[in-house]
Amino acid sequence: MRAVRFESGGAIKVVQLPNPQPGAEDVLVQVLAAGVCRTDLHLLDEVKAGEHEPLIPGHEMAGRIAKIGDDVYTAKVGDLVGVHFEQPCGRCRQCRRQKTNLCEQGTTLGFDAPGGYAEFVVAKQTTILPLPPNFDLALAAPLGCSGATAYRAVVAFGQAEEEDMVVIIGAGGVGLSAIQVSKAYNARVFAIEPRVEARKAALDCGADRAVGPDEAGAAFRDFANDAGADVAIDFVGTKGTFDLGRSLLGPGGRFVAVAPGSEAVQVTANDLVDGGKAYLGAYSSTMADFARAISLAEAGRLRPVVTRKAPLADAAEVLNDLRDGKIVGRAVLFPGPMG
Ligand SMILES: [Zn+2]
Ligand SMILES: [Zn+2]
């Protein structure tokens, strides 16, 4: 099969590899669409720096079941499915409690197991979900990371409810999905994003207001009639965005960090106790989150913003454009025919 690999030194190469074979409880999925996530750039940087083994990236996939193992009962050959990247062991303490995103022994497609920038990928049968009939595969692929992560951040951690004021910091692929999920729960959404085009996309996704970071403080006070935010979700992960979210959070508010970042940030005990605020980190997502993301998509409430479609061989160019901020929402790669 053809696949794209991040090679040591940081080269992005199209390579020819033997087709992978599914184990007894695995499925072989012909990848028909693979989303390009900002995390892929972090991985590329790590491979370049020698901090990560070379790999086949891609953790947002949709495709067709091409082959099943002997003990597979969740799918049959020909089914169209979404694939979740987490491949939990199913046996550890976290898995037993359904916290499969925190599995102690599993692998992750596109990280330490071969991912979706390839014609085929092997996944555990418990990590696929059937797609709604006639669902656009280019929109299905991003649901695995962008959609499920947004659902987890907004609902599971942010606990957004009707009339809540939700601040979304960073209107990239996941941020735009988070705006749609927040609106599906009838929250009021205030988006903060430096790029004009992405602010426009935020409004198209239902944000009630979208502003640049410099004007965010004053604009939010106006938007919220001097109340604080009930939920602030940071999809950027810098000290600047943390401080911005913290400054807008009202009493009882939930701050949810989604993007990784290594800058030190500060919260006082008064923030937590007097303000009754919670600062949370939402890591990855579970199959339950993925299922909810697909349900919202089927209901027409969540529609990943896909503005770029390209053949798999163009992965390097697409990743460069993503790094340069030239891609609004998601780009999707097609290992087979263009969808
Ligand atoms: Zn991702
Ligand atoms: Zn586990």
Coordinates of C-alpha atoms and ligand atoms in Angstrom, one line a residue:
M1 CA 0.0 0.0 0.0
R2 CA 1.0 3.6 -0.4
A3 CA 1.5 5.6 2.8
V4 CA 3.0 8.9 4.0
R5 CA 5.7 8.6 6.6
F6 CA 7.4 11.2 8.8
E7 CA 11.0 10.1 8.4
S8 CA 13.9 10.8 10.8
G9 CA 15.2 14.2 10.1
G10 CA 11.7 15.5 9.4
A11 CA 11.2 14.5 5.8
I12 CA 7.7 13.7 4.7
K13 CA 7.8 10.8 2.2
V14 CA 5.4 8.7 0.2
V15 CA 6.4 5.1 0.7
Q16 CA 5.3 1.7 -0.6
L17 CA 4.6 -0.8 2.2
P18 CA 3.1 -4.3 2.5
N19 CA -0.6 -4.2 3.3
P20 CA -1.1 -4.6 7.1
Q21 CA -3.0 -7.7 8.3
P22 CA -5.7 -7.6 11.0
G23 CA -5.5 -9.7 14.1
A24 CA -8.4 -11.9 15.2
E25 CA -10.2 -9.0 16.9
D26 CA -9.2 -6.3 14.4
V27 CA -10.5 -4.9 11.2
L28 CA -8.6 -3.7 8.1
V29 CA -10.0 -0.4 7.0
Q30 CA -9.4 1.0 3.5
V31 CA -8.9 4.6 4.3
L32 CA -11.1 6.8 2.1
A33 CA -10.6 10.1 3.9
A34 CA -8.0 11.2 6.5
G35 CA -8.2 14.5 8.4
V36 CA -5.0 16.7 8.9
C37 CA -4.8 17.8 12.5
R38 CA -2.4 20.4 14.0
T39 CA -1.2 17.6 16.3
D40 CA 0.4 16.0 13.2
L41 CA 2.6 19.1 13.0
H42 CA 3.7 18.6 16.7
L43 CA 4.5 15.0 15.8
L44 CA 6.5 16.0 12.8
D45 CA 8.5 18.4 14.9
E46 CA 9.1 15.7 17.5
V47 CA 10.3 13.2 14.8
K48 CA 12.6 15.9 13.3
A49 CA 14.1 16.6 16.8
G50 CA 14.7 12.9 17.3
E51 CA 12.1 12.8 20.2
H52 CA 9.8 10.4 18.4
E53 CA 10.2 7.4 16.1
P54 CA 9.4 7.8 12.4
L55 CA 5.7 7.1 11.9
I56 CA 2.7 7.0 9.6
P57 CA 0.6 9.9 11.0
G58 CA -3.1 10.4 10.7
H59 CA -5.6 10.0 13.6
E60 CA -8.8 11.1 11.9
M61 CA -10.1 8.4 9.5
A62 CA -13.1 7.2 7.7
G63 CA -13.2 4.3 5.3
R64 CA -14.6 1.0 4.2
I65 CA -14.0 -2.3 6.0
A66 CA -11.8 -4.4 3.6
K67 CA -11.1 -7.4 5.8
I68 CA -12.1 -8.6 9.3
G69 CA -10.4 -10.9 11.8
D70 CA -11.9 -14.3 12.8
D71 CA -13.4 -13.0 16.0
V72 CA -14.9 -9.7 14.7
Y73 CA -18.6 -9.2 15.4
T74 CA -19.0 -5.4 15.1
A75 CA -18.6 -5.0 11.3
K76 CA -18.6 -6.8 8.0
V77 CA -16.6 -6.3 4.9
G78 CA -17.9 -3.3 2.9
D79 CA -19.3 -1.3 5.9
L80 CA -18.5 2.4 6.0
V81 CA -17.0 3.3 9.3
G82 CA -15.4 6.1 11.3
V83 CA -12.3 5.0 13.2
H84 CA -11.3 6.3 16.6
F85 CA -7.5 6.7 17.0
E86 CA -7.3 5.4 20.6
Q87 CA -6.7 1.7 20.6
P88 CA -7.3 0.9 24.3
C89 CA -6.2 -2.4 25.8
G90 CA -9.7 -3.1 27.3
R91 CA -8.2 -4.6 30.5
C92 CA -6.4 -1.9 32.5
R93 CA -7.9 0.0 35.4
Q94 CA -8.8 3.0 33.2
C95 CA -10.4 0.9 30.5
R96 CA -12.5 -1.0 33.1
R97 CA -13.9 2.4 34.2
Q98 CA -14.6 3.4 30.6
K99 CA -11.8 6.0 30.6
T100 CA -10.3 4.5 27.5
N101 CA -8.6 7.8 26.6
L102 CA -6.4 7.3 29.6
C103 CA -5.6 3.6 28.9
E104 CA -2.3 2.6 30.4
Q105 CA -1.3 0.0 27.8
G106 CA -3.0 0.8 24.6
T107 CA -1.7 2.3 21.4
T108 CA -2.8 5.3 19.4
L109 CA -3.2 5.3 15.6
G110 CA -1.0 7.9 14.0
F111 CA 1.1 8.2 17.1
D112 CA 2.7 4.9 18.1
A113 CA 0.7 2.7 15.7
P114 CA 0.4 3.2 11.9
G115 CA -2.2 5.9 11.2
G116 CA -4.5 7.1 8.4
Y117 CA -2.1 8.7 6.0
A118 CA -2.2 5.4 4.2
E119 CA -4.4 3.3 1.9
F120 CA -5.1 0.8 4.8
V121 CA -5.1 0.9 8.5
V122 CA -5.7 -1.8 11.2
A123 CA -8.0 -0.9 14.1
K124 CA -9.5 -2.9 16.9
Q125 CA -13.1 -3.8 16.3
T126 CA -14.2 -1.9 19.4
T127 CA -12.8 1.4 18.0
I128 CA -15.0 1.7 14.9
L129 CA -18.5 3.1 14.5
P130 CA -20.8 2.7 11.6
L131 CA -21.5 6.0 9.7
P132 CA -25.0 7.3 8.9
P133 CA -26.1 6.3 5.4
N134 CA -24.9 8.6 2.6
F135 CA -22.7 10.5 5.0
D136 CA -19.9 12.5 3.3
L137 CA -16.6 10.7 4.2
A138 CA -14.7 14.0 4.0
L139 CA -16.8 15.2 6.9
A140 CA -16.8 11.9 8.7
A141 CA -13.0 11.7 9.0
P142 CA -12.6 14.8 11.2
L143 CA -15.3 13.6 13.6
G144 CA -12.7 11.2 15.1
C145 CA -10.5 13.9 16.6
S146 CA -11.9 17.3 15.9
G147 CA -15.6 16.3 16.5
A148 CA -15.0 14.0 19.5
T149 CA -12.5 16.2 21.2
A150 CA -14.9 19.2 20.8
Y151 CA -17.7 17.2 22.3
R152 CA -15.6 16.2 25.2
A153 CA -14.4 19.7 25.9
V154 CA -17.7 21.4 25.6
V155 CA -20.1 18.9 27.1
A156 CA -18.2 16.4 29.2
F157 CA -15.8 18.9 30.8
G158 CA -17.3 22.4 30.1
Q159 CA -20.8 21.1 31.0
A160 CA -22.2 23.7 28.7
E161 CA -25.9 24.2 29.2
E162 CA -28.6 26.4 27.7
E163 CA -27.9 30.1 28.0
D164 CA -24.4 29.5 29.2
M165 CA -21.8 31.9 27.9
V166 CA -19.1 29.8 26.2
V167 CA -15.8 31.4 25.2
I168 CA -13.9 29.5 22.5
I169 CA -10.3 30.6 22.2
G170 CA -8.9 29.5 18.8
A171 CA -11.2 28.8 15.9
G172 CA -9.1 26.1 14.2
G173 CA -10.6 22.8 13.2
V174 CA -11.5 21.7 16.7
G175 CA -12.5 25.2 17.8
L176 CA -15.0 25.4 15.0
S177 CA -16.5 22.1 15.9
A178 CA -16.7 23.2 19.5
I179 CA -18.7 26.3 18.4
Q180 CA -21.2 24.0 16.7
V181 CA -21.4 21.6 19.7
S182 CA -22.0 24.6 22.0
K183 CA -24.8 25.9 19.8
A184 CA -26.3 22.4 19.7
Y185 CA -26.6 22.8 23.5
N186 CA -28.1 26.3 23.1
A187 CA -25.2 28.1 24.7
R188 CA -24.2 31.6 23.7
V189 CA -20.8 31.5 22.0
F190 CA -18.1 34.1 22.0
A191 CA -15.1 33.2 19.7
I192 CA -11.6 34.7 19.9
E193 CA -9.4 34.1 16.9
P194 CA -6.7 36.3 15.2
R195 CA -7.3 35.3 11.6
V196 CA -10.1 37.2 9.8
E197 CA -11.0 34.2 7.6
A198 CA -11.3 31.9 10.6
R199 CA -13.4 34.5 12.5
K200 CA -15.8 34.4 9.5
A201 CA -15.9 30.6 9.7
A202 CA -16.6 30.9 13.4
L203 CA -19.6 33.1 12.6
D204 CA -20.7 30.7 9.9
C205 CA -20.6 27.9 12.5
G206 CA -23.0 29.8 14.7
A207 CA -20.8 31.9 17.0
D208 CA -22.7 34.9 18.3
R209 CA -19.6 37.0 18.2
A210 CA -16.1 36.5 16.9
V211 CA -13.3 39.0 17.7
G212 CA -9.5 39.2 17.6
P213 CA -7.5 38.7 20.9
D214 CA -6.7 42.3 21.3
E215 CA -10.3 43.5 21.5
A216 CA -11.5 40.4 23.3
G217 CA -11.7 41.9 26.9
A218 CA -13.8 44.9 26.0
A219 CA -15.9 43.1 23.4
F220 CA -16.7 40.3 25.9
R221 CA -17.8 42.7 28.6
D222 CA -20.2 44.2 26.1
F223 CA -21.4 40.8 24.9
A224 CA -21.9 39.4 28.4
N225 CA -23.3 42.6 30.0
D226 CA -20.3 42.6 32.4
A227 CA -21.0 39.0 33.5
G228 CA -18.3 36.4 33.3
A229 CA -18.0 33.4 31.1
D230 CA -19.5 30.1 32.3
V231 CA -17.1 28.1 30.1
A232 CA -13.8 29.1 28.5
I233 CA -12.1 26.6 26.3
D234 CA -8.5 27.1 25.2
F235 CA -7.7 25.4 21.9
V236 CA -4.3 27.2 21.6
G237 CA -2.4 26.4 24.7
T238 CA -0.1 29.4 25.3
K239 CA 0.3 31.4 28.5
G240 CA -1.4 34.3 26.7
T241 CA -4.5 32.3 25.8
F242 CA -4.7 30.8 29.3
D243 CA -4.5 34.2 30.9
L244 CA -7.1 35.5 28.5
G245 CA -9.5 32.7 29.3
R246 CA -8.9 33.1 33.0
S247 CA -9.6 36.8 32.8
L248 CA -13.0 36.2 31.2
L249 CA -14.2 33.4 33.5
G250 CA -17.0 34.3 35.8
P251 CA -18.1 32.7 39.2
G252 CA -18.6 29.0 38.9
G253 CA -16.9 29.0 35.5
R254 CA -15.1 26.1 34.0
F255 CA -11.8 26.6 32.2
V256 CA -11.0 23.7 29.9
A257 CA -7.5 23.3 28.3
V258 CA -7.5 21.2 25.2
A259 CA -4.3 22.1 23.3
P260 CA -0.9 20.9 24.7
G261 CA 1.5 23.7 25.8
S262 CA 4.6 23.8 27.9
E263 CA 4.5 27.4 29.2
A264 CA 3.9 27.8 32.9
V265 CA 0.6 29.3 33.9
Q266 CA -0.7 30.5 37.3
V267 CA -4.0 30.0 39.1
T268 CA -4.5 31.2 42.7
A269 CA -6.4 29.3 45.4
N270 CA -8.7 32.3 45.5
D271 CA -9.6 31.6 41.8
L272 CA -10.6 28.1 42.8
V273 CA -12.3 28.7 46.1
D274 CA -13.7 32.2 46.2
G275 CA -14.7 32.1 42.5
G276 CA -15.8 28.5 42.7
K277 CA -14.0 27.9 39.4
A278 CA -12.6 24.8 37.9
Y279 CA -9.6 24.4 35.7
L280 CA -9.6 21.2 33.7
G281 CA -7.7 19.5 31.1
A282 CA -9.6 17.5 28.4
Y283 CA -7.3 14.8 27.0
S284 CA -8.3 13.0 23.8
S285 CA -11.7 11.4 23.8
T286 CA -13.6 8.2 24.4
M287 CA -15.7 6.1 22.1
A288 CA -18.7 7.6 23.9
D289 CA -17.6 11.1 22.8
F290 CA -17.0 9.8 19.3
A291 CA -20.5 8.3 19.2
R292 CA -22.1 11.6 20.4
A293 CA -20.1 13.5 17.7
I294 CA -21.4 11.2 15.0
S295 CA -25.0 11.6 16.4
L296 CA -24.7 15.3 16.3
A297 CA -23.4 15.2 12.8
E298 CA -26.2 12.9 11.7
A299 CA -28.7 15.4 13.3
G300 CA -27.1 18.1 11.2
R301 CA -25.8 20.0 14.3
L302 CA -22.1 19.2 13.8
R303 CA -20.6 19.6 10.4
P304 CA -16.8 19.8 10.3
V305 CA -15.5 22.7 8.3
V306 CA -13.5 21.2 5.5
T307 CA -11.9 23.8 3.2
R308 CA -9.2 21.8 1.5
K309 CA -9.2 18.4 -0.1
A310 CA -6.1 16.8 -1.6
P311 CA -4.7 13.5 -2.6
L312 CA -2.5 11.7 -0.1
A313 CA 0.6 12.5 -2.0
D314 CA 0.1 16.2 -1.3
A315 CA 0.4 15.7 2.5
A316 CA 3.7 17.7 2.8
E317 CA 2.2 20.7 1.0
V318 CA -1.0 20.6 3.0
L319 CA 1.0 20.3 6.3
N320 CA 3.1 23.3 5.3
D321 CA 0.0 25.3 4.6
L322 CA -1.5 24.3 7.9
R323 CA 1.6 25.5 9.7
D324 CA 1.5 28.8 7.8
G325 CA -2.1 29.4 9.0
K326 CA -3.4 29.1 5.4
I327 CA -6.0 26.4 6.1
V328 CA -9.3 27.4 7.7
G329 CA -11.0 24.4 9.5
R330 CA -9.8 21.1 8.3
A331 CA -7.9 19.7 5.4
V332 CA -8.7 16.2 4.3
L333 CA -6.4 13.8 2.4
F334 CA -7.7 11.1 0.1
P335 CA -5.5 7.9 -0.1
G336 CA -7.8 6.6 -2.8
P337 CA -10.2 8.4 -5.2
M338 CA -10.9 12.0 -4.3
G339 CA -14.2 12.4 -2.5
Ligands
ZN1 ZN -6.2 15.6 16.3
ZN2 ZN -6.5 0.0 28.9

